[in-house]
Each structure stands twice: as C-alpha cells, then as structure tokens.
C-alpha cells in the first residue's frame, strides 16, 4: 500500500515525534509514505484570519503538487493541515469563481482528478483494524486511554463527513486494537485553544487543564491525540500546571505512538522521550487496580 | 352564441399589472361575445349584479369571469349565474390574478396574456353543456380515527347528536397522550380527573362502537359512502369474555417489559393493561416478550383466567364498516432525544448525550414523574438513583425551531408545559431550584401569559434567555453550559436533572395512513387542510375532516375545539339524506363503445360497470362500459385512455379542451 | 390431402366450428389470399406456405362473421400473438375461436416473391414463435431455418443516431407521401374500433384530408394507439401503397415497452395490458 | 412577431389539485416568472390525451410542459401513475420522429411547491428560448394557417 | 434575491461574498456563545457580534477583541440550529477589519498572525524559532515560555535554523498574486 504524505510544518518541529512514530508504524505495517515533493505550509492557523483567498490558495499549491506527483490519496497527520486541505478542496469544488481566482494565485490549473485527503485516524481506518490486530505484539492492558479528537478532525462535519461530530468513536475503535481500555469522557471534541498557544498562553493553559482534569476524572492514565497543536498544548502546558500546584501529570501521546507500542516498537523509535510528561515504562502493561 | 365577459380589477391586485380596460375592449371583439365589462370588484354584490342583470337582459348563454383563481371564487360566480337562471356550468373563470397579475411585472406582456386567457375561456365556455348536480345517498355514520382527547371529543359530539360512530384506536386503550399528563395548564387541574369520565362515557355510549387495538387498513368509496376496512389486531384476549379482573396481569411471571405508558420509567408484565383507568379495561398480550409466545411454555394467564378469555391462537381480524364521514384525530409523537437512523429527519442531540444520560429526560417522562399515578407516585425523583433533584434545568425548543437537528416550526405548547413543569417541581420540592432556558416565550392564549408570569414571580423559576450548547455529566451532576443572552454572560449550571421540551412531530406512520385515507400532508408529515383560514378542518378529499395535533402542534383546548368543529362538519353532512355532487363525471357513448374496458382498468373508483345491450328478442348485441355517477370522481383518466373516445368527462370534454387549445394566441 | 385440410374438414364436419378463416391459392405464382370456408367440402381449398402472408386475426373482430358462431382460424405464430392480444383486450373470447396453429418456416416480404433468403419478411428475423405459443390444434413442425439479420433494428438505430432535425426531415418526407387511404388501419388486427377517432368530426381530432400536418398527427396517433399493443405482424408495412416504413414506429414503441416495462403484447391471454396498468416504481427520471 | 423580438410560446397542461394549486401559491406568494406560459387546467394528469400536446404544437406552441401531482399524492389515487406510462411512450415517440426533448417536458409540482413551479416554468421557457422557434412544426402548420 | 431598487453596498454584502451566508439567518439564540471555549476571555459574546452586524453597528463588531480571539474551533458552527457558519463569519470579519484598516483590538493574536505569515512568506514553511522570535519582539512578551523553550531546543523540537522549501519563489508569488487580485476587487 502506497499513500501520499503531507507532514506539515509542525511535524518537522514541535511535533517531530508524530512524524517519527507515524513513519515507524507505517513501516511496521508495510505502508509506503510518499512525501509530497517540496510541499509548503498550508497556512494554518493564520492565513484564514487575514485572507480567505490566501487560506485556500496555500493548500491548493500542495494539492497541485500532489496531483503532479500522481498521488490520489494523501494523509495529513496534522489536524489543522487536514482541515485546511479538505476545506480548500471543498471550496474550490463548489465555487467556480473562487477556483478561478485560486488558479490565478497559484499560476496553474488545479489537478482534475479527485485527491482523497485522509486524517491520521482515517488512515488507520483505511489500513483496517484486522491488519493492526495481526501486527500486534504487546498488549497495552495497563493503559486507560482518553481518546482526544479535538476540533478539526470532525469539524466541519458537512465537509469532513468523518465520524459523529459530538460523540466520535472511530479513534477509540482503532486504539482498542492495542488492548488498552478506552474511557468514555466528556471533552473528546472540546477545543484546547490551539491557535492561541503562543499568543495567549493563559487561555490555552486553562482550557488544557479542563480537558486533562476531565480525562483523569474519567479514569484515564493517558491521553491519545491526533493533532500537533493539541499535543503541544496538553503536554507542554502541564509544565505551568505543575507550578500552579495540585497538578498530577497525565501523559499525552500521539495515537501513532500508542499503536507503535502495541506493535512492539521501542520508545526511542517512537520519540516517546520527546514529551514533557513521560509515560512511565511500567504503565503500559502493568495490570490496573482501578479497573472499572 | 351570446357570451358575456367580466373582467375584475380585484382592486389593485389585477389592475396594477393588467390593463383591464384594454382586456375588456379586446374581448368585446371576440366572436360570440356580446358583453364585455371591467369592474373594480366582480365578487362584490354590485359586481355580481352586473353579471346577473346581463344574463337576464342580454340573454347570455355563457359567462366568463376574468378574476382570481377558480379555487377562490368559481363557486361564487357560478351561484350568481344560477341565481339568474343560467346553468352554473355555463360559467368559466379566467385566472388573471394568481396566474397573471401577481406573477408578472411587464404590463403589456401581462395584458397580452390576460387576453389570451380570456379568449381560451370564451372558446371553452361556448362548448360547455348544461349540467345538473348528481345526488347520492348519505350513510349517516362517522368513523373517528384516533382515541386521544380530540377523537374522544369528536366521537361524543357526533354520537350525542344522534348518529352512530365507529372509534378506532391503535393502542389497547383510548386516552392518548392526555392520559399520561399529570396536571394541565393553565389551571393545573389533574389530567386524569377531567379525561377519565369522558373515556368512560365513550365506552358506555350506546351509539359509539369502540374498536381499540385496531387500525384502518383500507378506505374505498367517497363522501357519504365510504367502505372502511379495519384491522383488529390480535389481542390474545377475547374481549367479550374478559371481565377485566386483572388476575392474569398479577400472575404474569414476565414483569420486565418497559411500560409504554410510563415512558420506559417503569416495567410492566407481558400481559398488561396500559394503565389503571384504561378503556376498555381489558388486557393485551405483548407477544414479543410473552414467554408462551417465545418458548411455548408458561401459559399461566390462561390457567388463572376464570372466563377462559385468553386465546393464544387469536389472529388479526378484518371488519368492514359503511361510513359517511371520517374524522382523523391521530395526534402526534414526541421528537426522540436519542439518536435516530440517518434517514430520519431526527438527528438527535449529541451535545446533550443522545439520550444516554439517565437524568436527561423528555417532557412526557417528567409528566409521569410528576403524576400521582406515576412510578414515584408523584414525588419528584430522578431516574438514575431515585434521589430528589435539588436543581432542575428545563430546556425549550429541543427539535423545534431547529432546522439543523429537527424542524423549523414552533411546537407551540412547550413554553406552556415547561412553565407548568417548573411550577409543579417548585410546588413539590420547595427548596429546589428550577431554571428554564428559552428563546422566546410564546404564551398566546387565555390566562397563558399570566401562567408563565406566575411561574416566574410567585414560584421563583429562573428564566434564562438562550439555547444550551452542551450537557455533560460530572460527579453525579450534569453540567449545563448556556449563555444568558440578556445579561450577555456565560452561565454553567450543575443540575441534578435536565428536562428537554422536545418537539411535537407527526406520527411515525402519518404518511402511510394519509395514503390509505387519501389525505394530503405537508413537508413535516402533518395533514394538510384545504384552506388555512377558512376551511381549517377539511381536507381536499370530501367527507374527511381533521381534528387535533395530526394537523399541526396543538394544546388540549385547541384540539378539543377542532374536534368539535370536525364533528359539526360531519353533522352538516348528515343533515341531509342526499348529497349533491359536482356533475363533472364520465359518460359513455354506447353507439361507439367497443367494450375493450380499458376505462375499467384505469378507474380507481370501480365506477365503470359492464352493460349488455340486447335487441328486442333479447339477443346480446354487444357489451359496453357504463359509468356509476355516484362512484365516479371525475378524474377523466378513462377519457384519455379510451381508444375510440367513447367515454367523455363532462365539463372537460375533448371538444372543450381542443377549443381552449385552439384559442391559444 | 395435407393435415391442414384434414383438420379443417374434421372441425367443420364435427360442427366444432361454424367457419374457418384460412388461406387459399392466389392468382399467379407465389401468392395466396384469405378465404372463409363454411363446409367440409371446401376444406381442400386451404393452403399454407411461405406465401401465407395475411394476418387473419383481423377477421375475428369483423361483424360480418363474428356472429355466425365459433370460428376456426389458420394462424402462424405471429398471428396467434395478435389473437392473444385481442383476447387480452376483450375483443375475442378464447372459447369462441379454435386456433389451428401452423408451424412456420418463415414467409416472404411480399406476394409474388419466390422463397429466397433476401425475400424473407423482416419480422421473421426475430420470430420466437415458429411453433405457435397458443393453439388448439398444431399442424406441422418447423424445419431448420437460419433467420436473416434484424434489418428493422438496424434502421432504427441508424435513425436514432441522427440529430433530431435530420430524423424530423426523414419522417417528414415519409409522412408527406401518406394519402390517408387508411389501408394500414384496415389491415391491422388491433384497429378494431367501430369509429376511429380519425373519422371523428366533432371535435375533429386531426385534419382528415391528406396534409403534412394531418399526416404527421395521424401517423403519430396511430403509432401511439398501438404502443404496447402491436405484435409486429408487419401487415401495415406490406399494404401501405406508398411504402411508409410504419413498422419502424411500431417496433420502436415495442422496444420501449419491452425495455422499460418488460412487456410484450400477445404473449399470455391472462396477462394485464401495458396501458391500463402501472407500477409505483415505473421509470420517471424524465420528469422534473 | 419578427425574429428579433421573438418570444417562445409555452403551453402548460396541468392537473387541478397539485400543479394548478401550486401555481396559485406562486401567485399568492407574489413570486415572479416569465409571462410566456398559458395554462390548460384539467382535473388530473390522467385526463391528458397526448393529442392535446400535438394540438398545442399545431397552434404554434414552441414548447409544452405537462405537470401534475407527485407519485402517491394524486387526488385521484393513481391518475398520475397511468399518465406516467403514457408519457414515457409518447415522449419516446416524439423523440423518434425528431422533436427535441426540450419541446416537451414533464414535472411533478405539488400544491405546496410554488417555488418549484416558478423554477420549472422559467427553466422550460429558457430551454425553449435557447432552441429557438419550433420551425419544424410551424412549417407544416403554415399550409393550414393559409386556409384557416 | 436583491430588490430592484438601488442598494447600498455594506459590510453585510462583503460577508455574504466571503461566506455565502446572510447574517440575517441568525435568530440570536446564543447557543454559539454558550458553547464557545474562549467565551469567558472575550469582550463581546459571539452572538452579540452577529447582532451588531445585523443592526449595522459594523465598527462595534470589527473593533471587538472577540473576532481575534475566536479560535476557529467551529463548535458554534457545528451546533448552530440555523447552520450558520459562525467561524467562517469571524474569519471574514478579521479579514474585513484589516481591509478597512481597523486597529485590531487584540494585538497579540494579530501580531502572531503577522509573524506567522512573515515566516511562511520567507521560507515557504513555518520556521517556529523565527515565529517565536518575531512574535516576542513585536509583543515584548520576551519572557514567555523561557521555561520550556530550552527544553524544546534540546529535544530538537524547535530547529535553530529555518528549513526553506526549494521553490520559495512559488509561495511568495502566491502571496503577491493574492494581494493583486484582492486589490483589483476593492478598486
């Protein structure tokens, strides 16, 4: 199986472990990732705040490149990139006037063929749980996962058409393959304020706390995410929360890292040591006492 | 030929875009037209008099009125004609308003069109024949479909006027939703107390035949002469024998089926009477849960029954009734707060948990909780742990006024019953807090606004203007996230229980029944009245009338009023022994009919009969079709199908239509 | 004496039928003509061969003979389809006819043509009733027969491939030739009306005199009235004095009936007719 | 009318209960549409004989719309079902003799679909305008217009 | 459908063009504000911003910090009973505010976006170190994240040097073209 790959800026930096773990897991599953050649930033999360046309044109360039590379299916692990790409695709498809302007902006007609854009959860859906099951080496019985979808994976539903917009379950279903317990909790799609992580730290710190607290109260000992911004907020902001006191660390892992562990890949291979809040070695498989 | 043409300005309505004077002038030139007049309001008395006088003085043989749609005033003008001795069917309408002046802007073009329309009508009317109304007998017997408060009211009104009524109810008991209510607004009197006597009256009424646990299967015939087939669903209990002693119900070992009447808040046995005051007070076996039907064992009910009234082998039975008028009172259902399959218009509220939180309930469930006959005997207890909720949030417009997840319309009664719920709660839990989230308060109705104010001013219910965005459980409570749009402040309430005022929507089988009855329905599945203002209880199918919430959301007084209105419509029909029907029916030309009976194949009313033509000696000459004018509804499908055009629809003959087409500008 | 004659003789002698409609030797080579015989003696006149062209079903609805009593009819498979359709349309009672079904090896296009491959009637190309599907007595059994190509279908497809304007021009030329002699109507077993609407004057359905407009109207109306009824016996083609390819119109309608509604006329006397019945799921993608 | 300011002539043959009422609704809602259409009202689409359509063309119509109740909504239960079969055949027949499909169109318009009526009428009018005058039929009409 | 008579072009028309939806759709139920995660930090409730636009109080809307604080999470759009895309509406207001030269009342977010786009324009991709540097310089929040930044550097999560794309020109041209197109439209 061969799939186009749009890493997006974060996966080259703050979210490099997302990139590392994704590549490792794909390798283990025998899926070839073809990186879009010379891809550029999708514009999230600033372009759409200043120019609608720019916000559509920037992703459009990457769709163009993908088309030129003959890719019909690409995965964008970063939820923000995914969102910008699908929205851009949707808007040019439904607004001929806009399409013309965009093609003027990128100085080329857009590829005619349909390019299917997948977020990381859809990627694993596409690969199929049975394949995961087959490749599974370690049972993560020790983990109680709160699957965190964030905003941009499911919204806007009429465009993504992905999962239930209020009570999503697909990531849970995929993570179930690890043998871990999936907790039912309240803030699966609550926003962490990602866009403001630099401009308004106090806001995101507060929002992150809410989310982490609910996850813990719901019995989770780890949070699974599929978005770099969600991750850097939930993970990094715990540094402040520690200072505020009364905070209890809650490791935040990319879904690819959790799956990687289940596939028996090493913590290094998965970049687990790059987090601020570490997942304790023993946690993974240790039998749980507070198992509901 | 002497034809008169009368052009109406309809005040400005036609006059603004059609040059009526010019039309009158042009039409005066049409062959056969001897009188062409334009006038401000043709439907007014002076307007009608112009026509009447012309008929007498000029000896008109045909009249064309160019005015509003025939659906508005055709009858008016035809009456005017017959008043002055001209057969009403020699009058034709040219629709200059709905089909011309109101839909076009360019005056010359509209005027040209108007002239065409009149010319066409003139050519048609020249070929109209004098028609005499058809008289058919009336069966003075009413069918009422639905045994809720509306059906009960309608049945009693008709029966008390001295006519027989067949009342069909699909549930094991009559009473409908009203029987589930605790108290009723705005008087707070107990629902059961005012309803039960009516239910009993129905049961004991000598002229009401109650068919409970039954459904309408087929409707044939037409106004005054319906033949209705009713399915009597297998109750597994022989009603005639059962005394309603209830022993079987007590002894039934299977007691775990969720009670429909208690909205799933309590359990009932496999053999059950929906509620203590049920009418008829005869149990029914739920074959899906009954051990006997599932495993063939048990049969305790049969053993304990002293009257041998249990019949496991009972099958659905079909009865047919001769009916003159049908009153449809099939009511409503509540928008389900749990998630529905994608094909349904109901999307459910994921942000409110799709009904997975036990203490987030709907209005009818609260009615049961508050009802003295309910599962907690009237004490307010929340379903999850039977604790008394100290903080209750009521949310209005769930599924109503929400085109994204439900329906665009306002369910109309939620503002009132929510105020009632909040009041009942405060009356029972004095130290409790009640919050109501609303968008607008629609309390139009006698003592309604006063009622809502009472909830706020006397009972201290806190009203918050805004829709709730999210409900989620936290530490045994439910966090309700809202915004007070008046204060412009976000607000979070940690409630013990949340009550959703869900939309009133059409019954799940409403469309299926509509097609059985031949009743039109709107985009929401509510039944469509003929005229929203002037004929609110009639439908386009003559002899069928609407009562209650099957037409649109209604409260009890409205449903009852509408029921009495429908009843009186039926009584008007029963007032005469014969019924006059439009004579626009099909007629056979026996000379040319070759008896292929294609007409019979296409007739939806079995109005075509086989007629044998014999010579004097009685030898069969040929067999031809013949029309039963009582059954013929005048659709004319036979006419179009007949290869030799030996059957014609009076009033719409080929000759008339050709003339109309030929008159095209 | 052929079986046909024996059969006929027997039927008349035993009084099972009052008369028999069949074919007799025509004047000149490669010709037959319809004949009505009423006595066993005449039975010898009956013939049946590649030149028994007429669809005799047309006589079943003729007043002249209808009332004489039970009729025997000599019928090829294609003619039997006409008889069946007449039964479906209540014009003939099954018990009133004795069908002498003729196993058929094909007929020629026109009288006077010798039985050669290029002379075979177009309808034989698609014939699947060389042994009639309904009969009281079967005579003969079909010999091996290599059907010719379906020239009709070919022409229809060729017409459909044209742009509308050209099709219009084609039919304009054809209909222009029509002299309104109504031979097509006369010969057609399905045109059994006592008074055809073409002859109706009040109101007038179509111009009665030959004219481009009247001719178009007549031919469209004729084809439409036969839609789902025409069994494709091709008699109209044969008798048209100006050679309008009428059966192309009929065949086109038959194709629609088959493909949209799976209906073929004259197959089963009990079957409901195409017009006069409907299915809730009938095709309607052409309706906005 | 000279070619320059030629306007298509449209005839709509509609049923009384759904489409005619729908057209009334368009009126009461003061929606606007092109004035080219002339409506012939019949009780039911079942009443429509295809010859009516020919007659309309013979009277110089450039396009004909036939419209009635949606399936299942027929005031007479099944009139539109029977009509639908006839239309299928007749439409194909006209197409086969070379009449462009734009000239004969069909629709279901219910009593509550005033908006749809407007859209359909404008659609038909524009489609026919795009096709231009029905010269084919007008040519064969001429000889009659002469001696009529 | 626009009425025939002369119609003055207002902010509402611009919004319609950008978002294909009319603010008149909103019936002010407040569900958007109720669910907004950022609500408590906003000066004006989101529904009230729509209200201002409905009333023609455009400056009040454009000067609010709310339009900048909106995180674009689309919780509002998803739950709106009228299916009004409030997030898109906010995007449009931000764009129009800049177009009309209205001083953004939340400088931090504005500066962040500027810094972000600058990086993007130069490198074709986001150079996070550069972003943070520029942002801090522009907002004087020099001390923010001093605690985590080193760790990030250590972990190599923030590269010290930008990684440019090969065809940086292409991205620059996109920026240019967009500006020209938008200029054309406003003139």
CSV table of C-alpha atoms in Angstrom, one decimal, chain B residues 82-327:
chain,number,residue,atom,x,y,z
B,82,UNK,CA,-77.8,30.1,-11.4
B,83,UNK,CA,-79.5,32.9,-9.4
B,84,UNK,CA,-80.4,34.5,-12.6
B,85,UNK,CA,-81.4,31.3,-14.4
B,86,UNK,CA,-78.2,30.4,-16.2
B,87,UNK,CA,-76.9,26.9,-15.6
B,88,UNK,CA,-73.9,27.3,-13.3
B,89,UNK,CA,-71.7,25.1,-15.5
B,90,UNK,CA,-72.0,27.6,-18.3
B,91,UNK,CA,-69.7,29.9,-16.3
B,92,UNK,CA,-65.9,29.7,-16.7
B,93,UNK,CA,-63.1,31.5,-14.8
B,94,UNK,CA,-60.0,33.0,-16.4
B,95,UNK,CA,-57.3,33.2,-13.7
B,96,UNK,CA,-55.9,36.8,-14.2
B,97,UNK,CA,-54.6,37.2,-10.6
B,98,UNK,CA,-52.7,34.2,-9.3
B,99,UNK,CA,-51.6,33.1,-12.8
B,100,UNK,CA,-51.0,36.5,-14.3
B,101,UNK,CA,-51.0,39.9,-12.5
B,102,UNK,CA,-49.4,38.5,-9.3
B,103,UNK,CA,-46.6,36.6,-11.1
B,104,UNK,CA,-45.7,39.1,-13.9
B,105,UNK,CA,-44.4,42.7,-13.9
B,106,UNK,CA,-44.4,43.7,-17.5
B,107,UNK,CA,-47.8,45.4,-18.1
B,108,UNK,CA,-48.1,44.9,-21.9
B,109,UNK,CA,-47.0,41.3,-21.6
B,110,UNK,CA,-49.3,40.6,-18.7
B,111,UNK,CA,-52.2,42.3,-20.6
B,112,UNK,CA,-51.5,40.2,-23.7
B,113,UNK,CA,-51.5,37.1,-21.6
B,114,UNK,CA,-54.7,38.1,-19.9
B,115,UNK,CA,-56.5,38.5,-23.3
B,116,UNK,CA,-55.3,35.0,-24.3
B,117,UNK,CA,-56.6,33.5,-21.1
B,118,UNK,CA,-60.0,35.1,-21.6
B,119,UNK,CA,-60.1,34.1,-25.2
B,120,UNK,CA,-59.4,30.5,-24.2
B,121,UNK,CA,-62.1,30.6,-21.6
B,122,UNK,CA,-64.6,32.0,-24.0
B,123,UNK,CA,-63.9,29.3,-26.6
B,124,UNK,CA,-64.3,26.7,-23.9
B,125,UNK,CA,-67.5,28.1,-22.4
B,126,UNK,CA,-69.1,28.1,-25.9
B,127,UNK,CA,-68.9,24.3,-25.8
B,128,UNK,CA,-69.9,23.8,-22.1
B,129,UNK,CA,-73.1,21.9,-21.7
B,130,UNK,CA,-75.8,22.4,-19.0
B,131,UNK,CA,-75.0,20.0,-16.2
B,132,UNK,CA,-77.3,19.0,-13.3
B,133,UNK,CA,-75.8,18.2,-9.9
B,134,UNK,CA,-75.7,14.5,-9.0
B,135,UNK,CA,-77.5,13.3,-5.9
B,136,UNK,CA,-76.2,10.4,-3.9
B,137,UNK,CA,-77.4,9.0,-0.6
B,138,UNK,CA,-75.5,9.6,2.6
B,139,UNK,CA,-74.6,7.0,5.2
B,140,UNK,CA,-75.1,8.8,8.5
B,141,UNK,CA,-72.4,7.1,10.3
B,142,UNK,CA,-69.0,8.5,11.3
B,143,UNK,CA,-65.6,6.9,11.6
B,144,UNK,CA,-63.2,8.6,14.1
B,145,UNK,CA,-59.6,7.5,13.7
B,146,UNK,CA,-57.6,8.0,17.0
B,147,UNK,CA,-58.9,7.8,20.6
B,148,UNK,CA,-57.0,10.7,22.1
B,149,UNK,CA,-58.8,13.7,23.6
B,150,UNK,CA,-59.6,15.0,20.1
B,151,UNK,CA,-61.0,11.7,18.9
B,152,UNK,CA,-63.0,11.3,22.1
B,153,UNK,CA,-64.5,14.7,21.8
B,154,UNK,CA,-65.4,14.3,18.2
B,155,UNK,CA,-66.9,10.8,18.8
B,156,UNK,CA,-69.0,12.1,21.7
B,157,UNK,CA,-70.3,15.2,19.8
B,158,UNK,CA,-71.4,13.1,16.8
B,159,UNK,CA,-72.9,10.4,18.9
B,160,UNK,CA,-74.7,12.8,21.2
B,161,UNK,CA,-76.2,14.4,18.1
B,162,UNK,CA,-77.9,11.0,17.5
B,163,UNK,CA,-75.6,9.4,14.9
B,164,UNK,CA,-73.6,6.2,15.1
B,165,UNK,CA,-69.8,6.4,15.5
B,166,UNK,CA,-67.0,3.9,15.0
B,167,UNK,CA,-64.0,4.9,17.0
B,168,UNK,CA,-60.7,3.2,16.0
B,169,UNK,CA,-57.7,3.4,18.4
B,170,UNK,CA,-54.4,1.7,17.6
B,171,UNK,CA,-53.3,1.3,21.2
B,172,UNK,CA,-55.0,-1.1,23.7
B,173,UNK,CA,-56.7,1.8,25.4
B,174,UNK,CA,-58.1,5.2,24.4
B,175,UNK,CA,-56.9,8.3,26.2
B,176,UNK,CA,-53.9,9.2,24.1
B,177,UNK,CA,-51.1,11.4,25.4
B,178,UNK,CA,-53.5,13.4,27.6
B,179,UNK,CA,-53.9,10.3,29.8
B,180,UNK,CA,-50.2,10.4,30.6
B,181,UNK,CA,-50.2,14.1,31.7
B,182,UNK,CA,-50.1,14.9,35.4
B,183,UNK,CA,-51.6,18.3,35.5
B,184,UNK,CA,-52.8,20.6,32.7
B,185,UNK,CA,-52.0,24.3,32.1
B,186,UNK,CA,-53.1,27.0,32.8
B,187,UNK,CA,-55.4,25.7,35.5
B,188,UNK,CA,-53.2,22.9,37.0
B,189,UNK,CA,-56.2,20.6,37.2
B,190,UNK,CA,-55.4,16.9,37.1
B,191,UNK,CA,-55.5,15.5,33.6
B,192,UNK,CA,-56.8,12.0,34.5
B,193,UNK,CA,-59.6,13.6,36.6
B,194,UNK,CA,-61.0,15.5,33.6
B,195,UNK,CA,-60.3,12.9,31.0
B,196,UNK,CA,-61.4,9.6,32.6
B,197,UNK,CA,-65.1,10.5,32.8
B,198,UNK,CA,-65.0,11.2,29.0
B,199,UNK,CA,-63.3,7.9,28.3
B,200,UNK,CA,-65.9,6.1,30.3
B,201,UNK,CA,-68.7,8.0,28.6
B,202,UNK,CA,-67.3,6.8,25.2
B,203,UNK,CA,-67.2,3.2,26.4
B,204,UNK,CA,-70.8,3.3,27.7
B,205,UNK,CA,-72.3,5.3,24.8
B,206,UNK,CA,-75.0,3.3,23.0
B,207,UNK,CA,-74.1,4.8,19.7
B,208,UNK,CA,-70.3,4.5,19.9
B,209,UNK,CA,-68.6,1.3,18.7
B,210,UNK,CA,-65.1,1.3,20.2
B,211,UNK,CA,-62.5,-0.7,18.3
B,212,UNK,CA,-59.4,-0.5,20.4
B,213,UNK,CA,-56.0,-2.1,19.4
B,214,UNK,CA,-57.2,-1.7,15.8
B,215,UNK,CA,-56.0,0.2,12.7
B,216,UNK,CA,-57.6,1.5,9.5
B,217,UNK,CA,-56.5,-0.9,6.7
B,218,UNK,CA,-58.3,0.3,3.6
B,219,UNK,CA,-60.7,3.1,2.6
B,220,UNK,CA,-62.9,2.8,-0.5
B,221,UNK,CA,-65.8,4.9,-1.9
B,222,UNK,CA,-66.3,8.6,-1.4
B,223,UNK,CA,-68.0,11.2,0.7
B,224,UNK,CA,-71.2,9.9,2.3
B,225,UNK,CA,-70.4,6.4,1.0
B,226,UNK,CA,-67.1,5.2,2.3
B,227,UNK,CA,-66.4,1.5,2.8
B,228,UNK,CA,-63.7,1.2,5.5
B,229,UNK,CA,-61.7,-2.0,6.3
B,230,UNK,CA,-60.4,-2.1,9.9
B,231,UNK,CA,-57.7,-4.5,11.2
B,232,UNK,CA,-58.5,-5.7,14.7
B,233,UNK,CA,-55.0,-6.7,15.9
B,234,UNK,CA,-54.8,-10.0,17.8
B,235,UNK,CA,-55.1,-9.0,21.5
B,236,UNK,CA,-54.8,-12.7,22.5
B,237,UNK,CA,-57.6,-11.8,24.9
B,238,UNK,CA,-61.3,-12.4,24.0
B,239,UNK,CA,-62.8,-9.0,24.9
B,240,UNK,CA,-66.3,-10.3,25.2
B,241,UNK,CA,-65.4,-12.8,27.8
B,242,UNK,CA,-62.8,-10.8,29.8
B,243,UNK,CA,-64.2,-9.0,32.9
B,244,UNK,CA,-61.0,-7.0,33.5
B,245,UNK,CA,-60.5,-8.7,36.8
B,246,UNK,CA,-56.7,-8.3,36.3
B,247,UNK,CA,-55.8,-11.7,37.8
B,248,UNK,CA,-53.8,-12.6,34.7
B,249,UNK,CA,-51.8,-9.4,34.9
B,250,UNK,CA,-50.9,-10.0,38.6
B,251,UNK,CA,-49.9,-13.6,38.0
B,252,UNK,CA,-47.8,-13.0,34.8
B,253,UNK,CA,-44.2,-14.0,35.7
B,254,UNK,CA,-42.7,-11.8,33.0
B,255,UNK,CA,-42.6,-8.4,34.5
B,256,UNK,CA,-39.6,-6.8,32.8
B,257,UNK,CA,-41.0,-5.1,29.7
B,258,UNK,CA,-40.6,-1.3,29.7
B,259,UNK,CA,-44.0,0.3,30.1
B,260,UNK,CA,-45.0,2.5,27.1
B,261,UNK,CA,-47.4,4.4,29.3
B,262,UNK,CA,-44.7,5.2,31.8
B,263,UNK,CA,-42.4,6.2,29.0
B,264,UNK,CA,-40.0,3.5,30.0
B,265,UNK,CA,-39.6,4.7,33.5
B,266,UNK,CA,-41.4,1.6,34.9
B,267,UNK,CA,-41.8,-2.0,33.9
B,268,UNK,CA,-45.0,-3.9,33.0
B,269,UNK,CA,-45.9,-7.6,32.6
B,270,UNK,CA,-46.2,-9.4,29.2
B,271,UNK,CA,-50.0,-9.4,29.6
B,272,UNK,CA,-51.0,-5.9,30.7
B,273,UNK,CA,-53.5,-3.1,30.8
B,274,UNK,CA,-51.6,0.1,29.8
B,275,UNK,CA,-52.8,2.0,32.9
B,276,UNK,CA,-55.4,1.5,35.7
B,277,UNK,CA,-58.1,3.7,34.2
B,278,UNK,CA,-57.7,2.1,30.7
B,279,UNK,CA,-60.7,1.9,28.5
B,280,UNK,CA,-61.5,-0.8,27.6
B,281,UNK,CA,-60.1,-2.2,30.8
B,282,UNK,CA,-59.1,-5.4,29.0
B,283,UNK,CA,-55.5,-6.7,28.9
B,284,UNK,CA,-53.5,-7.4,25.9
B,285,UNK,CA,-50.5,-9.8,25.4
B,286,UNK,CA,-47.3,-8.4,24.2
B,287,UNK,CA,-46.3,-11.3,22.0
B,288,UNK,CA,-42.7,-10.2,21.7
B,289,UNK,CA,-42.0,-10.6,25.4
B,290,UNK,CA,-44.6,-13.2,26.5
B,291,UNK,CA,-42.8,-16.5,27.5
B,292,UNK,CA,-45.6,-18.6,25.9
B,293,UNK,CA,-45.1,-17.0,22.5
B,294,UNK,CA,-41.3,-17.1,22.8
B,295,UNK,CA,-40.9,-20.6,24.2
B,296,UNK,CA,-44.3,-22.2,24.1
B,297,UNK,CA,-44.1,-22.7,27.9
B,298,UNK,CA,-45.8,-20.8,30.7
B,299,UNK,CA,-49.5,-20.1,29.9
B,300,UNK,CA,-50.2,-19.1,33.5
B,301,UNK,CA,-52.6,-16.3,32.4
B,302,UNK,CA,-54.7,-18.9,30.6
B,303,UNK,CA,-54.7,-21.2,33.6
B,304,UNK,CA,-55.7,-18.5,36.1
B,305,UNK,CA,-58.4,-16.9,33.9
B,306,UNK,CA,-61.8,-17.9,35.2
B,307,UNK,CA,-63.5,-16.9,32.0
B,308,UNK,CA,-61.2,-18.7,29.6
B,309,UNK,CA,-60.7,-15.4,27.9
B,310,UNK,CA,-57.1,-16.0,26.9
B,311,UNK,CA,-56.7,-17.0,23.3
B,312,UNK,CA,-53.1,-17.6,22.2
B,313,UNK,CA,-54.2,-18.6,18.7
B,314,UNK,CA,-56.1,-15.4,18.1
B,315,UNK,CA,-55.3,-13.9,14.6
B,316,UNK,CA,-55.8,-10.3,13.3
B,317,UNK,CA,-59.3,-9.9,12.1
B,318,UNK,CA,-60.8,-7.6,9.5
B,319,UNK,CA,-64.1,-5.8,9.8
B,320,UNK,CA,-65.6,-3.5,7.2
B,321,UNK,CA,-67.9,-0.6,8.1
B,322,UNK,CA,-70.1,1.6,6.0
B,323,UNK,CA,-69.2,5.2,6.8
B,324,UNK,CA,-70.4,8.6,5.7
B,325,UNK,CA,-67.8,10.8,7.2
B,326,UNK,CA,-64.3,10.3,8.5
B,327,UNK,CA,-62.7,12.3,11.3
